[in-house]
Backbone as numpy.savetxt, mean C-alpha at the origin, in Angstrom:
# Nx Ny Nz CAx CAy CAz Cx Cy Cz
-9.45 9.68 -6.42 -8.57 9.79 -5.25 -7.10 9.93 -5.67
-6.72 9.16 -6.69 -5.34 9.21 -7.20 -5.40 9.21 -8.72
-4.70 10.15 -9.34 -4.53 10.16 -10.80 -3.04 10.14 -11.11
-2.64 9.18 -11.90 -1.25 9.09 -12.36 -1.28 9.23 -13.88
-0.46 10.14 -14.42 -0.41 10.33 -15.86 1.03 10.25 -16.34
1.32 9.26 -17.15 2.61 9.12 -17.83 3.80 9.20 -16.86
3.67 8.52 -15.73 4.75 8.52 -14.72 5.95 7.70 -15.22
7.12 8.34 -15.21 8.36 7.66 -15.62 9.39 7.78 -14.51
10.17 6.71 -14.34 11.21 6.70 -13.32 12.33 5.77 -13.76
13.56 6.30 -13.71 14.73 5.49 -14.02 15.68 5.48 -12.82
16.35 4.38 -12.65 17.52 4.32 -11.77 18.71 4.21 -12.73
19.34 3.06 -12.84 20.31 2.88 -13.93 19.58 2.51 -15.22
18.43 1.88 -15.05 17.58 1.54 -16.20 16.20 2.13 -15.96
15.40 2.22 -17.02 14.05 2.77 -16.89 13.16 1.72 -16.22
12.64 2.07 -15.06 11.83 1.14 -14.26 10.34 1.35 -14.52
9.93 2.60 -14.64 8.55 2.93 -15.00 8.58 3.65 -16.34
7.84 3.14 -17.31 7.96 3.63 -18.69 6.71 4.37 -19.16
6.04 5.04 -18.22 4.84 5.78 -18.61 3.58 5.16 -18.04
3.44 5.25 -16.72 2.29 4.65 -16.02 1.15 5.67 -15.99
-0.03 5.25 -16.43 -1.23 6.07 -16.33 -2.32 5.24 -15.65
-2.88 5.78 -14.56 -3.78 4.99 -13.72 -4.65 5.93 -12.89
-5.93 5.60 -12.78 -6.84 6.33 -11.89 -7.34 5.38 -10.80
-7.41 5.89 -9.57 -7.94 5.13 -8.45 -9.09 5.94 -7.86
-10.26 5.33 -7.76 -11.44 6.03 -7.28 -11.73 5.70 -5.83
-12.55 6.53 -5.20 -12.88 6.33 -3.78 -13.50 4.94 -3.58
-13.00 4.23 -2.58 -13.51 2.90 -2.27 -12.92 1.78 -3.10
-12.08 2.12 -4.09 -11.42 1.08 -4.89 -10.49 0.25 -4.02
-10.49 -1.05 -4.26 -9.40 -1.91 -3.79 -8.70 -2.38 -5.06
-7.57 -1.76 -5.34 -6.84 -2.02 -6.58 -5.68 -2.96 -6.27
-5.72 -4.15 -6.84 -4.62 -5.10 -6.69 -3.67 -4.92 -7.87
-2.39 -4.75 -7.56 -1.36 -4.61 -8.60 -0.53 -5.89 -8.60
-0.60 -6.61 -9.71 0.11 -7.89 -9.80 1.15 -7.82 -10.92
2.06 -8.78 -10.89 3.12 -8.82 -11.90 4.36 -9.45 -11.30
5.28 -9.85 -12.15 6.49 -10.50 -11.66 7.41 -9.50 -10.98
8.36 -10.00 -10.21 9.35 -9.14 -9.55 10.10 -8.33 -10.59
10.34 -7.05 -10.28 11.07 -6.19 -11.21 10.20 -5.51 -12.24
8.87 -5.66 -12.11 7.98 -5.05 -13.11 7.68 -3.58 -12.81
8.11 -3.08 -11.64 7.93 -1.67 -11.31 6.81 -1.39 -10.31
6.19 -2.44 -9.78 5.03 -2.28 -8.89 5.39 -1.47 -7.64
6.43 -1.88 -6.94 6.80 -1.21 -5.69 7.32 0.20 -5.96
8.04 0.38 -7.06 8.54 1.72 -7.40 7.37 2.68 -7.60
6.32 2.21 -8.26 5.14 3.06 -8.46 4.56 3.52 -7.11
4.44 2.60 -6.16 3.92 2.98 -4.83 4.84 3.97 -4.15
6.14 3.73 -4.23 7.10 4.60 -3.56 7.10 6.01 -4.16
6.85 6.10 -5.46 6.72 7.42 -6.09 5.45 8.13 -5.62
4.38 7.38 -5.41 3.11 7.98 -4.96 3.26 8.66 -3.61
4.05 8.03 -2.73 4.15 8.56 -1.36 5.46 9.33 -1.15
6.12 9.65 -2.29 7.30 10.53 -2.31 8.53 9.92 -1.62
8.61 8.59 -1.61 9.86 7.95 -1.17 10.85 7.89 -2.32
10.34 8.01 -3.55 11.17 8.18 -4.75 10.59 9.35 -5.54
11.44 10.09 -6.23 10.99 11.19 -7.08 10.81 10.69 -8.52
9.71 11.06 -9.14 9.53 10.68 -10.54 10.46 11.53 -11.41
10.78 11.02 -12.59 11.57 11.79 -13.56 10.67 12.69 -14.40
9.46 12.18 -14.70 8.49 12.98 -15.44 7.10 12.41 -15.20
6.10 13.18 -15.58 4.73 12.74 -15.39 4.02 13.54 -14.31
2.78 13.16 -14.04 1.91 13.89 -13.13 1.29 12.93 -12.13
1.24 13.35 -10.86 0.52 12.61 -9.82 -0.39 13.59 -9.10
-1.67 13.29 -9.07 -2.66 14.14 -8.40 -3.33 13.32 -7.30
-3.31 13.85 -6.08 -3.90 13.17 -4.92 -5.13 13.97 -4.48
-6.29 13.36 -4.57 -7.55 14.01 -4.16 -7.69 15.41 -4.77
-7.35 15.52 -6.04 -7.54 16.78 -6.77 -6.38 17.75 -6.70
-5.39 17.49 -5.86 -4.24 18.39 -5.72 -2.98 17.75 -6.28
-2.21 18.47 -7.09 -1.02 17.88 -7.69 0.11 17.69 -6.66
0.71 16.52 -6.71 1.96 16.27 -5.99 3.12 16.67 -6.91
2.99 16.25 -8.16 3.98 16.59 -9.20 3.20 16.75 -10.51
3.51 17.81 -11.25 2.80 18.08 -12.50 3.82 18.23 -13.62
3.72 17.34 -14.61 4.68 17.35 -15.73 6.13 17.36 -15.23
6.36 16.56 -14.19 7.71 16.41 -13.66 8.14 17.48 -12.67
7.29 18.48 -12.41 7.64 19.57 -11.48 6.86 19.39 -10.18
7.60 19.27 -9.08 6.99 19.04 -7.77 6.49 20.35 -7.15
5.42 20.22 -6.36 4.94 21.35 -5.57 5.90 21.58 -4.41
5.61 22.58 -3.57 6.51 22.91 -2.46 6.57 21.76 -1.45
7.63 21.76 -0.65 7.80 20.69 0.34 6.63 20.67 1.33
6.12 21.84 1.69 4.97 21.90 2.60 3.74 21.25 2.00
3.50 21.50 0.70 2.36 20.89 0.01 2.55 19.38 -0.13
3.78 18.96 -0.43 4.08 17.52 -0.52 3.72 16.85 0.80
4.15 17.47 1.91 3.90 16.88 3.23 2.42 16.72 3.50
1.63 17.74 3.13 0.17 17.66 3.33 -0.44 16.51 2.54
0.03 16.35 1.31 -0.54 15.32 0.43 -0.17 13.91 0.87
1.09 13.72 1.29 1.47 12.35 1.65 0.84 11.94 2.98
0.41 12.91 3.80 -0.30 12.57 5.03 -1.70 12.01 4.75
-2.17 12.17 3.52 -3.46 11.58 3.14 -3.33 10.08 2.88
-2.07 9.60 2.83 -1.82 8.20 2.51 -1.06 7.51 3.64
-1.40 6.26 3.87 -0.65 5.43 4.81 -0.01 4.29 4.03
1.22 3.93 4.41 1.90 2.86 3.67 2.33 1.75 4.62
2.10 0.52 4.18 2.52 -0.67 4.92 3.53 -1.40 4.05
4.71 -1.65 4.64 5.84 -2.18 3.87 5.94 -3.70 4.00
6.70 -4.26 3.11 6.93 -5.71 3.10 7.57 -6.18 4.41
8.52 -5.40 4.93 9.29 -5.84 6.10 8.94 -5.06 7.37
7.69 -4.64 7.47 7.09 -4.08 8.70 7.64 -2.71 9.09
8.99 -2.57 9.16 9.62 -1.29 9.52 9.16 -0.76 10.87
8.93 -1.66 11.83 8.64 -1.21 13.19 9.94 -0.82 13.88
9.84 0.12 14.84 11.02 0.51 15.63 11.24 -0.54 16.72
12.38 -1.24 16.70 12.56 -2.35 17.64 12.69 -1.90 19.10
13.13 -0.64 19.32 13.36 -0.17 20.69 12.09 0.42 21.32
11.00 0.44 20.57 9.73 0.96 21.09 8.73 -0.18 21.24
7.86 -0.08 22.24 6.79 -1.07 22.36 5.81 -0.92 21.21
4.91 -1.87 21.10 3.87 -1.81 20.07 3.09 -0.49 20.18
2.66 -0.17 21.40 1.90 1.07 21.61 2.72 2.30 21.21
3.98 2.32 21.62 4.84 3.47 21.31 5.07 3.61 19.80
5.15 2.47 19.10 5.26 2.52 17.64 4.07 3.23 17.03
2.88 2.97 17.57 1.66 3.59 17.05 1.60 5.07 17.41
2.06 5.42 18.59 1.85 6.78 19.10 2.87 7.80 18.59
3.98 7.33 18.05 5.08 8.24 17.72 4.70 9.27 16.64
4.21 8.82 15.49 3.93 9.76 14.39 2.82 10.76 14.70
1.68 10.33 15.30 0.66 11.32 15.66 1.19 12.40 16.61
2.11 11.99 17.49 2.68 12.95 18.45 3.63 13.92 17.75
4.52 13.39 16.88 5.55 14.23 16.26 5.02 15.00 15.05
4.20 14.34 14.24 3.78 14.94 12.96 2.48 15.71 13.12
1.50 15.10 13.77 0.19 15.76 13.90 0.04 16.54 15.19
0.96 16.28 16.12 0.95 16.97 17.43 -0.43 16.90 18.09
-1.00 15.69 18.04 -2.28 15.46 18.70 -2.07 15.40 20.22
-3.15 15.61 20.95 -3.02 15.56 22.42 -2.89 14.10 22.86
-2.17 13.88 23.98 -1.85 12.52 24.43 -3.09 11.64 24.64
-4.18 12.23 25.14 -5.40 11.44 25.40 -5.96 10.88 24.09
-6.05 11.72 23.06 -6.56 11.28 21.75 -5.66 10.20 21.17
-4.35 10.40 21.27 -3.39 9.44 20.73 -3.56 8.08 21.43
-3.68 8.12 22.75 -3.82 6.87 23.52 -5.12 6.15 23.15
-6.21 6.91 23.03 -7.50 6.31 22.67 -7.46 5.70 21.27
-6.82 6.40 20.33 -6.72 5.89 18.97 -5.85 4.63 18.91
-4.77 4.61 19.69 -3.91 3.42 19.72 -4.71 2.21 20.21
-5.50 2.42 21.25 -6.35 1.33 21.78 -7.31 0.85 20.67
-7.94 1.82 19.99 -8.95 1.51 18.98 -8.35 0.70 17.83
-7.19 1.15 17.32 -6.64 0.48 16.14 -5.95 -0.84 16.49
-5.38 -0.94 17.69 -4.84 -2.24 18.10 -5.97 -3.25 18.29
-7.10 -2.79 18.81 -8.28 -3.69 18.92 -8.74 -4.12 17.54
-8.75 -3.17 16.62 -9.23 -3.43 15.26 -8.44 -4.55 14.58
-7.12 -4.57 14.81 -6.29 -5.60 14.17 -6.01 -6.79 15.10
-6.71 -6.82 16.25 -6.57 -7.96 17.16 -5.26 -8.02 17.90
-4.66 -6.85 18.19 -3.33 -6.83 18.81 -3.30 -6.05 20.13
-4.44 -5.74 20.70 -4.46 -4.94 21.93 -3.72 -5.64 23.07
-3.80 -6.94 23.13 -3.15 -7.68 24.22 -1.62 -7.59 24.13
-1.10 -7.16 22.99 0.36 -7.06 22.80 0.83 -5.60 22.86
0.00 -4.70 23.37 0.31 -3.26 23.31 1.64 -2.91 23.97
2.00 -3.61 25.04 3.18 -3.20 25.80 4.39 -4.11 25.61
4.35 -4.93 24.57 5.53 -5.77 24.28 6.36 -5.12 23.18
7.58 -5.60 23.01 8.46 -5.10 21.95 8.30 -5.97 20.70
8.54 -5.39 19.52 8.32 -6.12 18.27 9.06 -7.46 18.18
10.21 -7.56 18.83 11.01 -8.79 18.72 10.25 -10.02 19.21
9.27 -9.81 20.08 8.54 -10.96 20.63 7.33 -11.35 19.78
7.10 -10.65 18.67 5.93 -10.91 17.85 6.26 -11.79 16.64
5.27 -12.53 16.16 5.44 -13.25 14.90 5.39 -12.25 13.74
5.77 -12.71 12.56 5.72 -11.83 11.39 4.32 -11.31 11.11
3.33 -12.18 11.23 1.95 -11.76 10.99 1.49 -10.72 11.99
1.89 -10.90 13.24 1.55 -9.91 14.28 2.23 -8.57 14.01
3.50 -8.62 13.61 4.22 -7.37 13.29 3.52 -6.62 12.16
3.07 -7.37 11.14 2.44 -6.70 10.01 1.09 -6.11 10.42
0.36 -6.78 11.31 -0.91 -6.21 11.78 -0.67 -4.94 12.60
0.41 -4.92 13.37 0.79 -3.70 14.10 1.14 -2.59 13.10
1.86 -2.96 12.05 2.23 -1.97 11.03 0.99 -1.37 10.37
-0.04 -2.19 10.15 -1.30 -1.69 9.58 -1.96 -0.73 10.57
-2.01 -1.11 11.84 -2.60 -0.23 12.87 -1.83 1.09 12.94
-0.50 1.02 12.84 0.31 2.24 12.89 -0.04 3.17 11.73
-0.22 2.61 10.53 -0.59 3.44 9.38 -1.97 4.07 9.58
-2.90 3.31 10.17 -4.26 3.82 10.39 -4.29 4.95 11.42
-3.30 5.00 12.30 -3.24 6.05 13.33 -3.22 7.45 12.73
-2.72 7.58 11.50 -2.65 8.89 10.86 -3.93 9.24 10.09
-4.93 8.36 10.24 -6.24 8.59 9.64 -6.14 8.87 8.13
-5.47 7.99 7.38 -5.29 8.24 5.95 -6.58 8.02 5.16
-6.68 8.67 4.02 -7.79 8.43 3.11 -7.50 7.26 2.17
-6.21 7.00 1.97 -5.78 5.98 1.01 -4.71 5.13 1.69
-4.83 3.81 1.59 -3.80 2.92 2.13 -3.04 2.26 0.99
-1.72 2.25 1.10 -0.84 1.61 0.14 -0.18 0.41 0.82
-0.25 -0.73 0.19 0.37 -1.94 0.73 1.38 -2.46 -0.27
2.64 -2.58 0.16 3.69 -3.07 -0.73 4.02 -4.52 -0.37
3.37 -5.44 -1.05 3.58 -6.88 -0.82 3.54 -7.20 0.67
2.40 -6.93 1.32 2.34 -7.01 2.79 2.49 -8.41 3.35
2.40 -9.46 2.51 2.51 -10.82 3.04 3.73 -11.57 2.53
4.55 -10.94 1.67 5.61 -11.72 1.01 6.75 -12.10 1.95
6.86 -11.41 3.09 7.91 -11.78 4.05 7.42 -12.76 5.12
6.18 -13.22 4.97 5.55 -14.05 6.00 5.54 -15.52 5.61
5.56 -16.38 6.65 5.30 -17.80 6.41 3.86 -17.95 5.92
3.61 -18.94 5.08 2.26 -19.08 4.51 1.15 -19.13 5.55
1.40 -19.76 6.71 0.31 -19.87 7.69 0.01 -18.54 8.38
0.91 -17.56 8.27 0.67 -16.25 8.88 0.06 -15.26 7.89
0.05 -15.64 6.62 -0.45 -14.74 5.59 -1.93 -14.44 5.78
-2.69 -15.46 6.15 -4.14 -15.33 6.26 -4.59 -14.25 7.22
-3.91 -14.15 8.38 -4.35 -13.16 9.39 -4.14 -11.73 8.89
-3.10 -11.50 8.10 -2.86 -10.16 7.55 -3.87 -9.86 6.45
-4.10 -10.83 5.57 -5.07 -10.62 4.49 -6.47 -10.39 5.06
-6.80 -11.05 6.17 -8.11 -10.85 6.79 -8.26 -9.43 7.30
-7.18 -8.87 7.85 -7.20 -7.48 8.30 -7.43 -6.53 7.13
-6.75 -6.79 6.01 -6.93 -5.95 4.82 -8.35 -6.12 4.26
-8.85 -7.33 4.32 -10.22 -7.61 3.86 -11.24 -6.79 4.66
-11.02 -6.69 5.98 -11.93 -5.90 6.84 -11.91 -4.43 6.43
-10.72 -3.91 6.12 -10.62 -2.52 5.66 -11.39 -2.33 4.35
-11.30 -3.32 3.47 -12.02 -3.25 2.20 -13.53 -3.18 2.44
-14.01 -3.96 3.41 -15.44 -3.96 3.73 -15.89 -2.62 4.30
-14.95 -1.88 4.88 -15.26 -0.55 5.43 -15.08 0.55 4.38
-14.85 0.14 3.13 -14.77 1.10 2.01 -13.50 1.94 2.00
-12.44 1.43 2.63 -11.15 2.12 2.57 -10.58 2.01 1.15
-10.11 3.11 0.61 -9.46 3.11 -0.71 -8.05 2.53 -0.55
-7.73 1.51 -1.35 -6.45 0.82 -1.16 -5.81 0.46 -2.50
-4.49 0.57 -2.52 -3.69 0.01 -3.62 -2.80 -1.06 -2.99
-2.98 -2.29 -3.44 -2.28 -3.42 -2.82 -1.41 -4.11 -3.87
-0.09 -3.95 -3.74 0.84 -4.72 -4.56 0.96 -6.10 -3.91
0.61 -7.15 -4.65 0.52 -8.46 -3.99 0.88 -9.60 -4.93
1.40 -10.68 -4.33 1.59 -11.95 -5.03 0.46 -12.92 -4.71
-0.46 -12.49 -3.85 -1.56 -13.37 -3.43 -2.70 -13.27 -4.43
-2.71 -14.19 -5.38 -3.71 -14.10 -6.46 -5.12 -14.36 -5.95
-5.26 -15.26 -4.97 -6.59 -15.52 -4.41 -7.16 -14.27 -3.78
-6.34 -13.55 -3.05 -6.76 -12.30 -2.42 -7.15 -11.28 -3.49
-6.31 -11.14 -4.52 -6.59 -10.18 -5.58 -7.92 -10.51 -6.27
-8.18 -11.77 -6.41 -9.39 -12.21 -7.10 -10.64 -11.99 -6.25
-10.52 -12.23 -4.95 -11.70 -12.20 -4.07 -12.00 -10.81 -3.51
-10.96 -10.03 -3.20 -11.17 -8.80 -2.43 -11.09 -7.55 -3.31
-10.21 -7.56 -4.31 -10.06 -6.37 -5.16 -11.28 -6.20 -6.05
-11.61 -4.94 -6.35 -12.63 -4.70 -7.38 -11.99 -4.39 -8.74
-10.67 -4.06 -8.70 -9.94 -3.84 -9.95 -8.55 -4.46 -9.81
-8.05 -4.96 -10.92 -6.72 -5.58 -10.95 -5.92 -4.96 -12.09
-4.67 -4.63 -11.78 -3.73 -4.12 -12.79 -2.58 -5.11 -12.89
-2.24 -5.48 -14.11 -1.07 -6.34 -14.35 0.03 -5.50 -14.95
1.16 -5.43 -14.24 2.33 -4.68 -14.71 3.41 -5.63 -15.19
4.10 -5.22 -16.24 5.21 -6.01 -16.76 6.18 -5.06 -17.45
7.45 -5.15 -17.06 8.48 -4.34 -17.72 8.25 -2.85 -17.62
7.66 -2.40 -16.48 7.51 -0.97 -16.26 6.30 -0.33 -16.91
5.40 -1.16 -17.47 4.17 -0.62 -18.04 2.97 -1.42 -17.53
1.78 -0.82 -17.62 0.55 -1.54 -17.31 0.08 -2.22 -18.60
0.08 -3.55 -18.59 -0.32 -4.30 -19.78 -1.81 -4.59 -19.78
-2.38 -4.71 -18.57 -3.79 -5.11 -18.51 -4.43 -4.52 -17.26
-5.69 -4.15 -17.40 -6.43 -3.57 -16.28 -7.89 -3.95 -16.44
-8.53 -4.33 -15.34 -9.95 -4.67 -15.42 -10.44 -5.23 -14.11
-11.64 -5.79 -14.12 -12.17 -6.45 -12.93 -11.41 -7.76 -12.73
-11.47 -8.33 -11.52 -10.82 -9.64 -11.34 -11.31 -10.69 -12.33
-12.61 -10.68 -12.61 -13.14 -11.67 -13.57 -12.53 -11.47 -14.96
-12.37 -10.21 -15.36 -11.79 -9.93 -16.68 -10.33 -10.34 -16.75
-9.55 -9.91 -15.74 -8.09 -10.15 -15.79 -7.77 -11.63 -15.56
-8.42 -12.24 -14.58 -8.12 -13.65 -14.28 -8.88 -14.61 -15.19
-10.12 -14.25 -15.53 -10.96 -15.16 -16.28 -10.79 -15.07 -17.78
-10.44 -13.88 -18.27 -10.36 -13.70 -19.72 -9.31 -12.66 -20.08
-8.05 -12.93 -19.73 -6.99 -11.93 -20.02 -6.82 -11.70 -21.51
-6.58 -10.43 -21.87 -6.47 -10.08 -23.28 -5.03 -10.26 -23.80
-4.05 -10.02 -22.92 -2.64 -10.04 -23.36 -2.03 -11.43 -23.18
-1.22 -11.83 -24.13 -0.51 -13.10 -24.02 0.37 -13.13 -22.79
1.02 -11.99 -22.50 1.94 -11.94 -21.35 1.18 -12.12 -20.03
-0.02 -11.57 -19.94 -0.85 -11.77 -18.74 -1.19 -13.25 -18.59
-1.61 -13.86 -19.68 -1.97 -15.29 -19.65 -0.77 -16.13 -19.21
0.40 -15.80 -19.76 1.63 -16.54 -19.42 1.94 -16.41 -17.92
1.84 -15.18 -17.41 2.10 -14.92 -15.99 1.11 -15.70 -15.11
-0.17 -15.60 -15.42 -1.19 -16.26 -14.61 -1.07 -17.78 -14.67
-0.70 -18.30 -15.82 -0.49 -19.77 -15.95 0.61 -20.21 -15.00
1.65 -19.38 -14.87 2.78 -19.71 -13.99 2.38 -19.63 -12.52
1.72 -18.55 -12.12 1.47 -18.33 -10.69 0.25 -19.08 -10.18
-0.64 -19.50 -11.07 -1.85 -20.18 -10.62 -1.74 -21.70 -10.72
-0.53 -22.21 -10.98 -0.32 -23.67 -11.06 -0.72 -24.33 -9.75
């Protein structure tokens, strides 16, 4: 579903130092690591919110960027529509109701008919347990509710791949569970997902593969049992000892 080869990205300093990673259909890939390790930048490069400096990204067999050269803007648009992204801070439009937040992109980008859009909004709000809040504004929702709406909004575009950038890190601990449960349901439905997360329990229980990033490189990759139970790298062990206290 996703192939990344030698992806590099610098701002003032080199943030990604040659990332190579494959994601297969139905994978739930948890990306763990300390802040500043390049996890979020990698996701943002995948969905073209940041441009890579060099390397290759292939989405479902079609290149987004090959050896640092991007395809046309029209091709980029087609490829990023295959992916949905859920951000740390929800990014809901405050002046739109929950329903309007869901309906905006299908109307503007996909130009779907209003009946289909309305039916899909009902379906996905039901899926995340938020149908009763369809006509309220985001300001009246808890953080966990906002994030569940953000997940429903991403699903409205019918993506093949879901990207989550630390979806629970802005939430109070008691609200984290409801968002993780929604992601867990998607995993059970075989949705392909890349989840950047600080929730080690979630990574251990729900992911089928775990990647540990540090200093802009992937230091370790394997099943949850391999990475959590028998890490090969000293740096992985050090990180896990700190976060699993």
